[in-house]
Amino acid sequence: MRQISSLVADLERRLTGRDLRLEGVLRVATTDTLASSILPRHLAAFRVRYPDIVVELAVGNLPVDLVRHDVDAAIRPMAGPSETLIGRRVSAVAFAIYAAQGAETRPWLVPDDTLAGTVAGRWVRAYVDPSEIAARADSLLTLRDLAIAGAGRTILPCYLGDVVPERLVRLGEPLPDAVSELWLLMHADLSRTARVRAFNTFMAGALAGERDLLEGRRDRSSRSR
């Protein structure tokens, strides 16, 4: 049964890969942090450029299976694509420590075990004393909101922490040993699908303009656009 499912998924990808129309549904996977910060304005601009393409976002922090055609494309921080995927590296993703004004020395707010394999999770295991942890969460967005409320300090990607300089203080420079990469991904069989190719080309250009923010170099006195 598993072999049959794999063959069906392979056939679906190959048939979809011949679609030359700039219309239809485009399923895109991304993380909650990207979907809540950088991506919305660029998705809106993509919609203006390609009004006949309907984007369906699959938002979550767990890996998605492009091989099984669960989604058509993905925008995710990761180490790099597998051999079956076509990937385009957008930039590095920097992380730093953030806290609300006056809460810089309060206990830590950290990712829970579901995020143990992420850059933030690995950094916490290496550097944070468990006795100094005040709270855990399965979402970096939740940790950011707790930090904004003054509950403690936390590690965040700079694209999430630097956009609210009036609410969070960055405690030092980006962490040299907490770095990821942002990738645009699609399955090789979908590389000729017009809407997938258009999306990847558009987003590669749009996200390249966010490189200073993604890599922690943006002037923190400027507010989110």
PDB file of C-alpha atoms in Angstrom:
ATOM      1  CA  MET A   1       0.000   0.000   0.000  1.00  0.00           C
ATOM      2  CA  ARG A   2       2.844   2.383   0.834  1.00  0.00           C
ATOM      3  CA  GLN A   3       4.441   1.684  -2.557  1.00  0.00           C
ATOM      4  CA  ILE A   4       1.151   2.395  -4.361  1.00  0.00           C
ATOM      5  CA  SER A   5       0.746   5.685  -2.469  1.00  0.00           C
ATOM      6  CA  SER A   6       4.268   6.669  -3.443  1.00  0.00           C
ATOM      7  CA  LEU A   7       3.599   5.877  -7.106  1.00  0.00           C
ATOM      8  CA  VAL A   8       0.359   7.895  -7.060  1.00  0.00           C
ATOM      9  CA  ALA A   9       2.125  10.877  -5.472  1.00  0.00           C
ATOM     10  CA  ASP A  10       4.890  10.643  -8.075  1.00  0.00           C
ATOM     11  CA  LEU A  11       2.353  10.605 -10.918  1.00  0.00           C
ATOM     12  CA  GLU A  12       0.502  13.603  -9.453  1.00  0.00           C
ATOM     13  CA  ARG A  13       3.712  15.600  -9.224  1.00  0.00           C
ATOM     14  CA  ARG A  14       4.680  14.805 -12.813  1.00  0.00           C
ATOM     15  CA  LEU A  15       1.252  15.754 -14.157  1.00  0.00           C
ATOM     16  CA  THR A  16       1.196  18.965 -12.122  1.00  0.00           C
ATOM     17  CA  GLY A  17       4.688  19.757 -13.339  1.00  0.00           C
ATOM     18  CA  ARG A  18       3.346  20.100 -16.890  1.00  0.00           C
ATOM     19  CA  ASP A  19       0.869  22.821 -15.882  1.00  0.00           C
ATOM     20  CA  LEU A  20       1.881  26.029 -17.683  1.00  0.00           C
ATOM     21  CA  ARG A  21      -1.022  28.164 -16.463  1.00  0.00           C
ATOM     22  CA  LEU A  22      -0.511  31.154 -14.149  1.00  0.00           C
ATOM     23  CA  GLU A  23      -3.676  30.286 -12.260  1.00  0.00           C
ATOM     24  CA  GLY A  24      -5.024  27.802  -9.773  1.00  0.00           C
ATOM     25  CA  VAL A  25      -4.234  26.878  -6.182  1.00  0.00           C
ATOM     26  CA  LEU A  26      -0.686  27.112  -4.841  1.00  0.00           C
ATOM     27  CA  ARG A  27      -0.071  25.407  -1.500  1.00  0.00           C
ATOM     28  CA  VAL A  28       2.809  26.950   0.450  1.00  0.00           C
ATOM     29  CA  ALA A  29       4.253  25.775   3.773  1.00  0.00           C
ATOM     30  CA  THR A  30       5.969  28.156   6.159  1.00  0.00           C
ATOM     31  CA  THR A  31       6.509  28.791   9.855  1.00  0.00           C
ATOM     32  CA  ASP A  32       4.329  30.813  12.202  1.00  0.00           C
ATOM     33  CA  THR A  33       7.104  33.357  12.736  1.00  0.00           C
ATOM     34  CA  LEU A  34       7.507  34.091   9.022  1.00  0.00           C
ATOM     35  CA  ALA A  35       3.753  34.077   8.408  1.00  0.00           C
ATOM     36  CA  SER A  36       3.314  36.661  11.158  1.00  0.00           C
ATOM     37  CA  SER A  37       6.161  38.986  10.246  1.00  0.00           C
ATOM     38  CA  ILE A  38       7.846  39.172   6.852  1.00  0.00           C
ATOM     39  CA  LEU A  39       5.576  37.237   4.499  1.00  0.00           C
ATOM     40  CA  PRO A  40       2.145  38.970   4.594  1.00  0.00           C
ATOM     41  CA  ARG A  41       3.165  42.093   2.677  1.00  0.00           C
ATOM     42  CA  HIS A  42       4.976  40.049   0.046  1.00  0.00           C
ATOM     43  CA  LEU A  43       2.054  37.639  -0.345  1.00  0.00           C
ATOM     44  CA  ALA A  44      -0.208  40.645  -0.857  1.00  0.00           C
ATOM     45  CA  ALA A  45       2.126  41.964  -3.562  1.00  0.00           C
ATOM     46  CA  PHE A  46       2.237  38.518  -5.194  1.00  0.00           C
ATOM     47  CA  ARG A  47      -1.575  38.506  -5.302  1.00  0.00           C
ATOM     48  CA  VAL A  48      -1.562  41.868  -7.112  1.00  0.00           C
ATOM     49  CA  ARG A  49       0.945  40.543  -9.657  1.00  0.00           C
ATOM     50  CA  TYR A  50      -0.821  37.182 -10.151  1.00  0.00           C
ATOM     51  CA  PRO A  51      -4.520  37.642  -9.314  1.00  0.00           C
ATOM     52  CA  ASP A  52      -5.520  34.225 -10.695  1.00  0.00           C
ATOM     53  CA  ILE A  53      -3.259  32.271  -8.326  1.00  0.00           C
ATOM     54  CA  VAL A  54      -4.845  31.393  -4.978  1.00  0.00           C
ATOM     55  CA  VAL A  55      -2.262  30.870  -2.231  1.00  0.00           C
ATOM     56  CA  GLU A  56      -3.099  28.391   0.527  1.00  0.00           C
ATOM     57  CA  LEU A  57      -0.753  28.699   3.512  1.00  0.00           C
ATOM     58  CA  ALA A  58       0.112  25.688   5.663  1.00  0.00           C
ATOM     59  CA  VAL A  59       1.541  27.269   8.804  1.00  0.00           C
ATOM     60  CA  GLY A  60       3.446  25.208  11.347  1.00  0.00           C
ATOM     61  CA  ASN A  61       6.843  24.471  12.803  1.00  0.00           C
ATOM     62  CA  LEU A  62       7.032  20.780  11.898  1.00  0.00           C
ATOM     63  CA  PRO A  63       8.581  19.707   8.569  1.00  0.00           C
ATOM     64  CA  VAL A  64       6.217  19.167   5.638  1.00  0.00           C
ATOM     65  CA  ASP A  65       6.524  16.508   2.941  1.00  0.00           C
ATOM     66  CA  LEU A  66       7.011  18.030  -0.501  1.00  0.00           C
ATOM     67  CA  VAL A  67       7.829  14.571  -1.821  1.00  0.00           C
ATOM     68  CA  ARG A  68       4.269  13.379  -1.121  1.00  0.00           C
ATOM     69  CA  HIS A  69       2.932  16.603  -2.648  1.00  0.00           C
ATOM     70  CA  ASP A  70       1.419  17.819   0.640  1.00  0.00           C
ATOM     71  CA  VAL A  71       2.381  21.314  -0.539  1.00  0.00           C
ATOM     72  CA  ASP A  72       3.765  22.832  -3.737  1.00  0.00           C
ATOM     73  CA  ALA A  73       6.425  25.064  -2.217  1.00  0.00           C
ATOM     74  CA  ALA A  74       7.899  25.961   1.140  1.00  0.00           C
ATOM     75  CA  ILE A  75       9.616  28.934   2.755  1.00  0.00           C
ATOM     76  CA  ARG A  76      11.457  27.708   5.823  1.00  0.00           C
ATOM     77  CA  PRO A  77      14.567  28.188   7.934  1.00  0.00           C
ATOM     78  CA  MET A  78      16.618  25.014   7.638  1.00  0.00           C
ATOM     79  CA  ALA A  79      20.094  23.606   7.039  1.00  0.00           C
ATOM     80  CA  GLY A  80      19.456  22.829   3.359  1.00  0.00           C
ATOM     81  CA  PRO A  81      17.211  20.838   0.998  1.00  0.00           C
ATOM     82  CA  SER A  82      17.222  17.101   0.404  1.00  0.00           C
ATOM     83  CA  GLU A  83      18.292  15.644  -2.934  1.00  0.00           C
ATOM     84  CA  THR A  84      14.691  15.391  -4.217  1.00  0.00           C
ATOM     85  CA  LEU A  85      14.030  19.112  -3.732  1.00  0.00           C
ATOM     86  CA  ILE A  86      15.096  22.211  -5.606  1.00  0.00           C
ATOM     87  CA  GLY A  87      16.182  24.862  -3.138  1.00  0.00           C
ATOM     88  CA  ARG A  88      17.136  28.505  -3.350  1.00  0.00           C
ATOM     89  CA  ARG A  89      18.975  29.960  -0.374  1.00  0.00           C
ATOM     90  CA  VAL A  90      17.662  33.417   0.457  1.00  0.00           C
ATOM     91  CA  SER A  91      19.928  34.446   3.328  1.00  0.00           C
ATOM     92  CA  ALA A  92      21.271  33.562   6.728  1.00  0.00           C
ATOM     93  CA  VAL A  93      18.848  33.861   9.655  1.00  0.00           C
ATOM     94  CA  ALA A  94      20.370  35.472  12.739  1.00  0.00           C
ATOM     95  CA  PHE A  95      19.184  35.013  16.324  1.00  0.00           C
ATOM     96  CA  ALA A  96      19.668  37.239  19.361  1.00  0.00           C
ATOM     97  CA  ILE A  97      18.497  37.631  22.959  1.00  0.00           C
ATOM     98  CA  TYR A  98      15.556  39.962  23.633  1.00  0.00           C
ATOM     99  CA  ALA A  99      13.698  41.286  26.671  1.00  0.00           C
ATOM    100  CA  ALA A 100      11.373  44.123  27.566  1.00  0.00           C
ATOM    101  CA  GLN A 101      12.900  47.261  29.033  1.00  0.00           C
ATOM    102  CA  GLY A 102      13.648  46.531  32.686  1.00  0.00           C
ATOM    103  CA  ALA A 103      13.381  42.749  32.276  1.00  0.00           C
ATOM    104  CA  GLU A 104      16.862  42.148  30.909  1.00  0.00           C
ATOM    105  CA  THR A 105      18.033  40.041  33.861  1.00  0.00           C
ATOM    106  CA  ARG A 106      14.829  38.116  34.490  1.00  0.00           C
ATOM    107  CA  PRO A 107      14.685  34.303  34.006  1.00  0.00           C
ATOM    108  CA  TRP A 108      14.592  32.641  30.621  1.00  0.00           C
ATOM    109  CA  LEU A 109      11.622  31.950  28.356  1.00  0.00           C
ATOM    110  CA  VAL A 110      12.573  28.989  26.191  1.00  0.00           C
ATOM    111  CA  PRO A 111      11.263  26.662  23.456  1.00  0.00           C
ATOM    112  CA  ASP A 112       9.766  23.392  24.683  1.00  0.00           C
ATOM    113  CA  ASP A 113      10.764  19.900  23.575  1.00  0.00           C
ATOM    114  CA  THR A 114       8.807  20.109  20.299  1.00  0.00           C
ATOM    115  CA  LEU A 115      11.349  22.720  19.149  1.00  0.00           C
ATOM    116  CA  ALA A 116      14.376  20.909  20.583  1.00  0.00           C
ATOM    117  CA  GLY A 117      15.866  20.364  17.122  1.00  0.00           C
ATOM    118  CA  THR A 118      15.676  24.017  16.092  1.00  0.00           C
ATOM    119  CA  VAL A 119      18.494  26.543  16.308  1.00  0.00           C
ATOM    120  CA  ALA A 120      16.851  28.186  19.316  1.00  0.00           C
ATOM    121  CA  GLY A 121      16.264  24.855  21.045  1.00  0.00           C
ATOM    122  CA  ARG A 122      19.867  23.719  20.580  1.00  0.00           C
ATOM    123  CA  TRP A 123      21.236  27.050  21.803  1.00  0.00           C
ATOM    124  CA  VAL A 124      19.118  26.902  24.960  1.00  0.00           C
ATOM    125  CA  ARG A 125      20.329  23.393  25.756  1.00  0.00           C
ATOM    126  CA  ALA A 126      23.929  24.522  25.360  1.00  0.00           C
ATOM    127  CA  TYR A 127      23.807  27.808  27.283  1.00  0.00           C
ATOM    128  CA  VAL A 128      20.788  28.107  29.583  1.00  0.00           C
ATOM    129  CA  ASP A 129      20.796  26.672  33.099  1.00  0.00           C
ATOM    130  CA  PRO A 130      17.478  24.802  33.604  1.00  0.00           C
ATOM    131  CA  SER A 131      17.167  26.362  37.047  1.00  0.00           C
ATOM    132  CA  GLU A 132      16.917  29.796  35.387  1.00  0.00           C
ATOM    133  CA  ILE A 133      13.949  28.911  33.146  1.00  0.00           C
ATOM    134  CA  ALA A 134      10.663  30.664  33.916  1.00  0.00           C
ATOM    135  CA  ALA A 135       8.483  29.306  31.096  1.00  0.00           C
ATOM    136  CA  ARG A 136       8.453  27.105  28.005  1.00  0.00           C
ATOM    137  CA  ALA A 137       6.333  27.292  24.851  1.00  0.00           C
ATOM    138  CA  ASP A 138       5.974  25.480  21.539  1.00  0.00           C
ATOM    139  CA  SER A 139       6.001  28.737  19.571  1.00  0.00           C
ATOM    140  CA  LEU A 140       8.577  31.500  19.230  1.00  0.00           C
ATOM    141  CA  LEU A 141       5.692  33.900  18.718  1.00  0.00           C
ATOM    142  CA  THR A 142       4.405  33.015  22.174  1.00  0.00           C
ATOM    143  CA  LEU A 143       7.870  33.476  23.642  1.00  0.00           C
ATOM    144  CA  ARG A 144       8.113  36.885  22.000  1.00  0.00           C
ATOM    145  CA  ASP A 145       4.753  37.925  23.455  1.00  0.00           C
ATOM    146  CA  LEU A 146       5.786  36.717  26.910  1.00  0.00           C
ATOM    147  CA  ALA A 147       8.993  38.712  26.607  1.00  0.00           C
ATOM    148  CA  ILE A 148       7.072  41.817  25.538  1.00  0.00           C
ATOM    149  CA  ALA A 149       4.915  41.394  28.655  1.00  0.00           C
ATOM    150  CA  GLY A 150       8.067  41.446  30.799  1.00  0.00           C
ATOM    151  CA  ALA A 151       8.003  37.779  31.795  1.00  0.00           C
ATOM    152  CA  GLY A 152      11.679  37.244  31.009  1.00  0.00           C
ATOM    153  CA  ARG A 153      14.297  37.134  28.264  1.00  0.00           C
ATOM    154  CA  THR A 154      14.293  34.854  25.254  1.00  0.00           C
ATOM    155  CA  ILE A 155      16.118  33.896  22.077  1.00  0.00           C
ATOM    156  CA  LEU A 156      14.386  34.983  18.863  1.00  0.00           C
ATOM    157  CA  PRO A 157      15.199  35.273  15.177  1.00  0.00           C
ATOM    158  CA  CYS A 158      16.135  38.887  14.530  1.00  0.00           C
ATOM    159  CA  TYR A 159      13.354  39.228  11.950  1.00  0.00           C
ATOM    160  CA  LEU A 160      10.909  38.677  14.818  1.00  0.00           C
ATOM    161  CA  GLY A 161      12.605  40.656  17.582  1.00  0.00           C
ATOM    162  CA  ASP A 162      14.020  43.628  15.686  1.00  0.00           C
ATOM    163  CA  VAL A 163      10.688  44.725  14.202  1.00  0.00           C
ATOM    164  CA  VAL A 164       9.355  45.860  17.600  1.00  0.00           C
ATOM    165  CA  PRO A 165      12.228  48.004  18.971  1.00  0.00           C
ATOM    166  CA  GLU A 166       9.767  50.059  21.002  1.00  0.00           C
ATOM    167  CA  ARG A 167       8.727  46.898  22.895  1.00  0.00           C
ATOM    168  CA  LEU A 168      11.839  44.701  23.021  1.00  0.00           C
ATOM    169  CA  VAL A 169      15.482  45.452  23.754  1.00  0.00           C
ATOM    170  CA  ARG A 170      18.085  43.373  21.957  1.00  0.00           C
ATOM    171  CA  LEU A 171      20.699  42.242  24.463  1.00  0.00           C
ATOM    172  CA  GLY A 172      23.851  42.390  22.412  1.00  0.00           C
ATOM    173  CA  GLU A 173      24.779  41.409  18.885  1.00  0.00           C
ATOM    174  CA  PRO A 174      23.375  38.383  17.010  1.00  0.00           C
ATOM    175  CA  LEU A 175      24.589  35.100  18.479  1.00  0.00           C
ATOM    176  CA  PRO A 176      27.462  33.676  16.408  1.00  0.00           C
ATOM    177  CA  ASP A 177      26.555  30.076  17.231  1.00  0.00           C
ATOM    178  CA  ALA A 178      22.820  30.409  16.621  1.00  0.00           C
ATOM    179  CA  VAL A 179      22.433  30.845  12.865  1.00  0.00           C
ATOM    180  CA  SER A 180      20.059  29.218  10.403  1.00  0.00           C
ATOM    181  CA  GLU A 181      19.342  29.725   6.689  1.00  0.00           C
ATOM    182  CA  LEU A 182      16.152  30.715   4.911  1.00  0.00           C
ATOM    183  CA  TRP A 183      15.289  28.539   1.913  1.00  0.00           C
ATOM    184  CA  LEU A 184      12.702  28.563  -0.857  1.00  0.00           C
ATOM    185  CA  LEU A 185      11.872  24.966  -1.728  1.00  0.00           C
ATOM    186  CA  MET A 186       9.935  23.010  -4.318  1.00  0.00           C
ATOM    187  CA  HIS A 187       9.990  19.448  -5.605  1.00  0.00           C
ATOM    188  CA  ALA A 188      12.012  18.887  -8.760  1.00  0.00           C
ATOM    189  CA  ASP A 189       8.937  17.547 -10.597  1.00  0.00           C
ATOM    190  CA  LEU A 190       7.171  20.889 -10.054  1.00  0.00           C
ATOM    191  CA  SER A 191       9.998  23.078 -11.313  1.00  0.00           C
ATOM    192  CA  ARG A 192       8.256  23.667 -14.649  1.00  0.00           C
ATOM    193  CA  THR A 193       4.831  24.392 -13.173  1.00  0.00           C
ATOM    194  CA  ALA A 194       4.169  28.003 -14.064  1.00  0.00           C
ATOM    195  CA  ARG A 195       2.569  29.128 -10.802  1.00  0.00           C
ATOM    196  CA  VAL A 196       5.225  27.405  -8.671  1.00  0.00           C
ATOM    197  CA  ARG A 197       8.048  28.890 -10.737  1.00  0.00           C
ATOM    198  CA  ALA A 198       6.434  32.343 -10.638  1.00  0.00           C
ATOM    199  CA  PHE A 199       6.033  32.163  -6.866  1.00  0.00           C
ATOM    200  CA  ASN A 200       9.629  31.110  -6.246  1.00  0.00           C
ATOM    201  CA  THR A 201      11.046  33.779  -8.557  1.00  0.00           C
ATOM    202  CA  PHE A 202       8.855  36.496  -7.036  1.00  0.00           C
ATOM    203  CA  MET A 203       9.595  35.530  -3.433  1.00  0.00           C
ATOM    204  CA  ALA A 204      13.326  35.171  -4.055  1.00  0.00           C
ATOM    205  CA  GLY A 205      13.443  38.801  -5.172  1.00  0.00           C
ATOM    206  CA  ALA A 206      11.131  40.047  -2.430  1.00  0.00           C
ATOM    207  CA  LEU A 207      12.925  38.259   0.394  1.00  0.00           C
ATOM    208  CA  ALA A 208      16.344  39.313  -0.861  1.00  0.00           C
ATOM    209  CA  GLY A 209      15.253  42.822   0.061  1.00  0.00           C
ATOM    210  CA  GLU A 210      14.769  41.640   3.656  1.00  0.00           C
ATOM    211  CA  ARG A 211      18.329  40.365   4.039  1.00  0.00           C
ATOM    212  CA  ASP A 212      19.443  43.034   6.506  1.00  0.00           C
ATOM    213  CA  LEU A 213      16.503  42.208   8.768  1.00  0.00           C
ATOM    214  CA  LEU A 214      16.964  38.448   8.423  1.00  0.00           C
ATOM    215  CA  GLU A 215      20.683  38.658   9.181  1.00  0.00           C
ATOM    216  CA  GLY A 216      20.308  41.038  12.127  1.00  0.00           C
ATOM    217  CA  ARG A 217      21.798  44.133  10.500  1.00  0.00           C
ATOM    218  CA  ARG A 218      18.699  46.308  10.271  1.00  0.00           C
ATOM    219  CA  ASP A 219      18.657  49.650  12.071  1.00  0.00           C
ATOM    220  CA  ARG A 220      16.508  48.911  15.121  1.00  0.00           C
ATOM    221  CA  SER A 221      15.358  52.524  15.350  1.00  0.00           C
ATOM    222  CA  SER A 222      13.227  51.915  12.224  1.00  0.00           C
ATOM    223  CA  ARG A 223       9.803  50.420  12.658  1.00  0.00           C
ATOM    224  CA  SER A 224       8.215  47.548  10.807  1.00  0.00           C
ATOM    225  CA  ARG A 225       6.998  48.651   7.403  1.00  0.00           C
TER     226      ARG A 225
END
